[in-house]
Amino acid sequence: MATRQASQAINTQDITDKSRRDLLLLLEAVSLNSRHGPVTTFIDMLQVRGKKNLVIERSLASIIGLFVKFSTLQEYGVDKLFVLENHNVDSSQRNIVFLVRGENAKIVRTVAEQIRLVRSESKIDHDFTVIWVPRRTLVSNLILEEHGVLGEANITDLALQFVPLEPDVLSLELEDCFSDLILRRDPTPIFAAARALMLLQKQYGLFPRILGKGDNAKKLADLLQRMRSEEDVNASSDPTNTYLTSFGLTPSASIENLIIIDREVDFPTALATQLTYEGLLDEVFGVSHNQTEVDSSILGGAPAPQPQSHTGGPTAPAAAATKRKVQLDSSDELYPEIRDANFATIGPLLNRTAKRLQTDQQNIHKADQSISDLKSFVSKLPSYQAESASLKTHTSLAEEITKFTHSAPFRRTLEIEQNLLIGSEGSTTHEQLEELLARSTPLPTVLRLLCLESTLGNGLRPRDFEHFKRLLLQAYGYQHLSTLARLEKMGLFVAREANRGYLNPISGSAGQTATDWNAVRARLHLWIDEVEEAEPRDIAYVFSGYAPLSVRLVQAVLQKGYLLDLVNPPRAGAAGAAAVGTGANGSGWKGFEDVLARIKGATVDVVQKGRDAEASQARKTLRGNKEGPKTSLVFFLGGVTFAEIAALRLVGRQLEAAGGGRKLIIGTTGVISGGRAVDVAIEKGVFGA
């Protein structure tokens, strides 16, 4: 029996608890630095508790709400909560705490201006504390110094790394990650990802094998190895560190490998319309930090959701009167069962739940119930009421999504997408695209389709590229010259070049700039004509036919037999034998080297070993290692879609069904969708405004 169960290989609850403890300790310590000298021990932190006003960056508010409630913050001295905007900081308390990101220069300037404003207008001698998330930066110091407030605030940082969105999903929740990596080519998210993954290695041991695809994946793998070397040097030079406890001595006995997927490798999946329930919730309403905001009129008679965190505190915005927040996570009685289902099956699922609840309600009114029956029902009453409320909410949301999916623009858009994903020549859809432009279809929708055609064809023909640029500018305004320039810089909407592509003899197989989509589509079976949406057996159900390339790459490592059988179906009698087949431990990309060479970006395959092989083997023997590694961590660098999460959960269920207690954990820098991907490029200003 293995020493650590697969379900406990990476305990996301431990990560949540640590984030909560770290934040509360920082709040507990406020006012110590100014009154009692520097905080040096845990006891120091507990000695003084002062009332304080907390000013938090809007994008951090929902993230903090994932692991701490406003009532808990109140217990630790938070009197009022404010969002960092419009100079609305209240100066009623002596202690004012800013909780903001330290890597955004604009936000740092806002903090400096707020401190100067409060200092000049208030008669109270305030103590300011600035908590940078996730780290303090040189830029933040310089900006505070320029504004003359660097010496007026106690500065610390909250090393907030992974935030568990669900027990199987860890996210860094980096709001600007996609634009940083793809548009600005800023490597900061890679560094943040490396720090978070290093913390996991320190807790669970080295990832025995690091696999990945994409140039950014290669940079992340190299940075992890560099950080590991630095930690080894620091550990060996520390006289208080013992040999057996030094970092990285032993590869993990509970984590099999780390698979890194660079978002640049698979743009089409991010641009396509997601067809799972959770994916369409994101497409229609937008989902952020496990919450969505919808008009109260949509929910109708659905009961108001319970307040989840400090967002229900005294500074809730007035917009809450017309908007209602809906929590979308495992705390919902019904949501975990329906979120990953293809939307075509949501109606029957909700109907089945409604009939079951109706049967339960009828059983209540039976006259011949015994006391024990009544007692049993009363004990289940809270769960029944919660599930009934959840059913009303999701029925209302599903009804609104149905209106969206039945609309003519959606059907036209989906038809174009499906034709492109199936491998049709892009020029066959140009007439439909021109019709969408003529009908004044929203710009993000048109851009998604053009970018999808461009990424699948390694660019548009120069004549078509110029033609659509001209149509876009004439239809939506010439301020979008900036939009088109950004999309071209991101590689989403470009003209096809004669020397750019897989067949370019001087490009080489490593780090090439284009993907041979026709070959990859055939060899990884990216399109399936007949999809079982109600009882899915293949990941293609999340797009009703298209299998995400990113998840197929994961299957190339974990489900080799199944993937090979898709391309070359076995003879009658052997069919289904490898339906959930897994690859042999330690085989990496073996068997798929040729198709990987046809996908743009570097290929990563690194084996990590302990510094001392004999000591590593001895330690593994002491801990017990009879059943071998169990967990694979799949990390998306640049963002993951809800459709990909649903597909990976299907892969995870198949791995568990195959036996051995295997588990799949999903990590990401954030959640992305096609709308968000193109939105970072869209020019918001207009001429004459």
XYZ file of C-alpha atoms in Angstrom, residues 82-448:
367
model
C -12.859 49.656 0.679
C -12.043 49.053 -2.966
C -8.986 50.926 -4.249
C -10.644 53.432 -6.569
C -12.004 56.996 -6.712
C -10.017 58.104 -3.643
C -12.695 56.643 -1.371
C -10.463 55.638 1.563
C -12.061 56.370 4.932
C -9.733 57.922 7.510
C -11.786 57.089 10.607
C -9.245 54.505 11.816
C -5.634 55.189 12.691
C -4.452 52.036 10.926
C -5.007 51.862 7.169
C -3.924 48.721 5.306
C -3.558 48.495 1.517
C -3.716 45.007 -0.018
C -2.723 45.351 -3.680
C -0.588 43.837 -6.438
C 2.958 45.161 -6.392
C 3.752 44.458 -10.037
C 1.249 46.898 -11.564
C 2.764 50.389 -11.780
C -0.642 52.056 -12.202
C -1.970 50.448 -9.021
C 1.172 51.408 -7.092
C 0.733 55.047 -8.134
C -2.875 54.947 -6.954
C -1.738 53.676 -3.542
C 0.842 56.461 -3.277
C -1.750 59.089 -4.187
C -4.206 57.710 -1.623
C -1.591 57.851 1.129
C -0.696 61.475 0.265
C -4.377 62.449 0.117
C -5.265 60.924 3.491
C -2.113 62.344 5.075
C -2.928 65.879 3.852
C -6.651 65.893 4.672
C -6.845 63.945 7.925
C -6.030 65.298 11.370
C -5.196 61.797 12.657
C -1.601 60.572 12.695
C -2.184 57.482 10.566
C -0.132 54.311 10.401
C -0.099 53.009 6.834
C 0.693 49.427 5.928
C 1.101 48.268 2.335
C 0.883 44.528 1.639
C 2.097 43.745 -1.866
C 0.756 40.604 -3.565
C 2.517 38.324 -4.338
C 5.830 40.096 -3.759
C 7.483 43.427 -3.203
C 9.194 44.806 -6.301
C 11.861 47.388 -7.050
C 9.384 49.259 -9.246
C 6.939 49.628 -6.349
C 9.706 51.038 -4.143
C 10.755 53.546 -6.800
C 7.193 54.772 -7.388
C 6.510 55.199 -3.665
C 9.813 57.047 -3.338
C 8.939 59.346 -6.268
C 5.699 60.280 -4.503
C 7.486 60.853 -1.206
C 5.633 58.197 0.784
C 8.138 55.335 0.897
C 9.146 56.154 4.471
C 5.587 56.744 5.651
C 4.327 53.185 5.280
C 5.212 49.811 6.720
C 5.758 47.602 3.680
C 5.511 43.827 3.529
C 4.263 41.225 1.080
C 1.831 38.307 0.977
C 3.353 35.434 -0.977
C 0.035 34.346 -2.440
C 0.846 31.622 -4.942
C -1.651 28.932 -5.948
C -5.295 29.579 -5.084
C -7.457 26.413 -5.136
C -10.538 27.111 -7.270
C -11.626 23.499 -6.760
C -10.034 20.450 -5.109
C -8.520 19.534 -8.503
C -7.801 23.038 -9.867
C -4.986 25.313 -8.686
C -4.720 28.792 -10.172
C -2.333 31.694 -9.759
C -5.224 33.994 -10.784
C -2.916 36.355 -12.671
C -5.383 38.728 -14.283
C -3.033 40.034 -16.994
C -1.119 36.824 -17.615
C -2.309 36.284 -21.199
C -1.516 39.835 -22.286
C 1.806 39.791 -20.413
C 3.015 36.611 -22.114
C 1.471 36.948 -25.569
C 1.255 40.702 -26.191
C 3.946 42.348 -24.073
C 6.283 39.323 -23.935
C 6.758 39.970 -20.229
C 8.251 36.893 -18.490
C 6.881 37.852 -15.050
C 4.118 35.167 -15.150
C 6.760 32.521 -15.891
C 8.676 33.572 -12.784
C 5.465 33.549 -10.702
C 4.626 30.062 -11.983
C 8.124 28.810 -11.195
C 7.923 30.113 -7.606
C 4.559 28.416 -7.066
C 5.715 25.109 -8.528
C 8.896 25.245 -6.441
C 6.780 25.474 -3.294
C 5.028 22.266 -4.335
C 8.401 20.585 -4.892
C 9.583 21.659 -1.456
C 6.504 20.107 0.114
C 6.091 16.945 -1.952
C 9.537 16.345 -3.435
C 10.985 16.913 -6.894
C 8.818 16.280 -9.926
C 10.451 13.070 -11.205
C 9.834 14.130 -14.788
C 9.038 17.502 -16.358
C 7.368 17.310 -19.756
C 6.121 20.214 -21.827
C 5.428 21.714 -25.202
C 6.087 25.298 -26.255
C 8.841 27.881 -25.976
C 7.441 29.337 -22.755
C 7.151 25.822 -21.335
C 10.879 25.396 -22.029
C 11.622 28.671 -20.223
C 9.592 27.541 -17.214
C 11.303 24.151 -17.075
C 14.740 25.801 -17.290
C 13.809 28.244 -14.530
C 12.628 25.400 -12.283
C 15.963 23.640 -12.720
C 17.848 26.859 -11.998
C 15.822 27.480 -8.839
C 16.419 23.913 -7.744
C 20.180 24.377 -8.167
C 20.057 27.608 -6.148
C 18.107 25.892 -3.371
C 20.626 23.038 -3.292
C 23.500 25.508 -2.939
C 21.709 27.408 -0.169
C 20.877 24.191 1.666
C 24.458 22.883 1.513
C 25.844 26.169 2.840
C 23.371 26.365 5.739
C 25.015 24.922 8.882
C 21.620 24.379 10.533
C 20.423 22.175 7.675
C 20.859 18.426 8.047
C 21.776 16.195 5.149
C 18.609 14.110 5.132
C 16.286 17.141 5.175
C 18.038 19.222 2.514
C 15.822 20.325 -0.339
C 15.414 18.101 -3.360
C 17.141 15.041 -1.980
C 14.430 12.722 -3.232
C 12.057 12.837 -6.195
C 8.424 12.795 -5.132
C 6.858 9.455 -4.296
C 3.347 10.810 -4.833
C 3.673 12.974 -7.966
C 4.567 11.195 -11.186
C 5.247 14.121 -13.496
C 4.627 17.744 -14.365
C 3.175 18.411 -17.832
C 3.490 22.047 -18.973
C 1.276 23.284 -21.817
C 2.201 26.644 -23.337
C -0.941 28.513 -24.407
C 0.800 29.617 -27.612
C 0.893 25.995 -28.747
C -2.900 25.812 -28.889
C -4.585 29.132 -29.642
C -7.559 27.553 -31.516
C -8.884 25.857 -28.374
C -8.873 29.161 -26.489
C -10.614 30.950 -29.379
C -13.350 28.369 -30.034
C -16.752 28.651 -28.343
C -16.952 26.377 -25.312
C -20.006 24.105 -25.314
C -19.991 22.792 -21.749
C -22.389 24.339 -19.233
C -19.592 26.028 -17.286
C -17.942 27.145 -20.509
C -21.143 28.747 -21.798
C -21.704 30.442 -18.443
C -18.297 32.030 -19.002
C -19.104 32.898 -22.622
C -22.488 34.483 -21.828
C -22.101 35.999 -18.347
C -18.388 35.765 -17.564
C -17.026 33.712 -14.680
C -14.319 35.148 -12.442
C -12.915 33.586 -9.269
C -15.783 31.047 -9.084
C -18.433 33.762 -9.336
C -20.627 35.228 -12.029
C -22.788 38.338 -11.986
C -26.209 38.262 -13.634
C -29.173 40.614 -13.769
C -31.702 39.994 -11.027
C -34.414 39.785 -13.667
C -32.772 36.667 -15.145
C -32.865 34.754 -11.885
C -36.483 35.755 -11.359
C -37.858 33.890 -8.361
C -34.588 32.112 -7.657
C -33.482 32.746 -4.072
C -30.638 35.145 -3.505
C -27.303 33.396 -2.936
C -25.785 33.443 0.502
C -22.992 36.011 0.992
C -19.702 34.266 0.422
C -17.033 36.607 1.670
C -16.079 40.140 2.449
C -17.738 41.228 -0.807
C -20.919 41.301 1.233
C -19.305 43.770 3.634
C -20.232 47.383 4.275
C -18.762 48.629 1.004
C -20.776 46.465 -1.394
C -21.368 48.594 -4.524
C -24.753 50.040 -5.325
C -24.820 47.986 -8.535
C -25.682 44.977 -6.365
C -29.301 46.167 -6.519
C -29.531 45.148 -10.205
C -26.768 42.545 -10.326
C -26.632 39.364 -8.293
C -23.590 37.227 -7.697
C -23.905 33.489 -8.114
C -21.292 31.249 -6.534
C -20.117 28.520 -8.920
C -18.122 25.881 -7.074
C -18.399 22.614 -5.180
C -20.308 24.272 -2.333
C -23.327 24.278 -4.653
C -25.441 21.129 -4.256
C -26.120 20.714 -7.976
C -23.352 22.525 -9.853
C -20.590 19.854 -9.591
C -22.877 17.368 -11.366
C -23.734 19.572 -14.348
C -20.830 21.993 -14.888
C -18.778 19.716 -17.162
C -21.748 18.405 -19.176
C -22.255 19.389 -22.796
C -24.991 22.020 -22.796
C -27.158 19.881 -25.092
C -27.669 17.500 -22.147
C -28.370 20.113 -19.456
C -32.156 20.094 -19.988
C -32.556 16.370 -19.267
C -30.163 16.596 -16.296
C -32.117 19.440 -14.692
C -35.417 17.710 -15.466
C -34.221 14.507 -13.798
C -33.194 16.443 -10.701
C -36.535 18.272 -10.599
C -38.459 14.978 -10.745
C -36.373 13.503 -7.931
C -36.958 16.534 -5.709
C -40.672 16.434 -6.533
C -40.790 12.793 -5.460
C -39.057 13.675 -2.209
C -41.578 16.440 -1.587
C -44.492 14.085 -2.189
C -43.066 11.646 0.321
C -43.246 14.368 2.978
C -47.023 14.582 2.741
C -47.660 10.879 3.146
C -49.991 10.341 6.086
C -48.614 6.957 7.083
C -45.066 8.076 7.885
C -43.513 6.791 11.067
C -41.589 8.907 13.539
C -38.311 7.448 12.305
C -39.232 8.377 8.709
C -39.957 11.947 9.750
C -36.710 12.125 11.692
C -34.775 10.880 8.677
C -36.385 13.481 6.424
C -35.784 16.349 8.855
C -32.083 15.475 8.930
C -31.984 15.752 5.128
C -34.053 18.940 4.985
C -31.118 21.445 4.764
C -29.626 19.535 1.838
C -33.037 19.316 0.158
C -33.628 23.048 0.502
C -30.139 23.892 -0.791
C -30.573 21.618 -3.809
C -34.008 23.095 -4.565
C -32.553 26.620 -4.469
C -29.662 25.529 -6.690
C -32.082 23.937 -9.173
C -34.068 27.189 -9.475
C -30.903 29.211 -10.035
C -29.409 26.923 -12.675
C -32.736 26.483 -14.455
C -32.926 30.272 -14.823
C -29.313 30.487 -16.041
C -29.780 27.587 -18.465
C -32.918 29.226 -19.867
C -30.986 32.416 -20.592
C -28.113 30.475 -22.194
C -30.653 28.604 -24.347
C -31.887 31.936 -25.729
C -28.274 32.742 -26.623
C -27.511 29.373 -28.264
C -30.769 29.405 -30.252
C -30.107 32.847 -31.703
C -29.259 33.130 -35.389
C -25.894 34.921 -34.812
C -24.701 32.140 -32.484
C -25.688 29.418 -34.946
C -23.906 31.188 -37.809
C -20.816 31.701 -35.664
C -20.754 28.080 -34.488
C -21.139 26.810 -38.056
C -18.097 28.815 -39.172
C -16.073 27.590 -36.181
C -16.953 23.936 -36.789
C -16.021 24.204 -40.477
C -12.644 25.688 -39.576
C -11.920 23.158 -36.819
C -12.840 20.203 -39.025
C -10.125 21.284 -41.475
C -12.081 23.061 -44.222
C -10.263 25.656 -46.279
C -10.649 29.035 -44.617
C -11.695 30.768 -47.846
C -14.937 28.741 -47.853
C -16.145 30.710 -44.825
C -15.232 34.187 -46.083
C -18.664 34.898 -47.517
C -20.249 34.083 -44.143
C -17.697 36.265 -42.353
C -18.460 39.175 -44.660
C -22.164 38.718 -43.892
C -21.435 38.912 -40.150
C -19.534 42.145 -40.728
C -22.411 43.559 -42.762
C -24.851 42.690 -39.950
C -22.761 44.698 -37.430
C -21.936 41.602 -35.392
C -20.035 42.549 -32.200
C -16.349 43.088 -32.955
C -15.029 40.439 -30.487
C -17.104 37.741 -32.231
C -15.758 38.630 -35.678
C -12.178 38.880 -34.410
C -12.403 35.444 -32.747
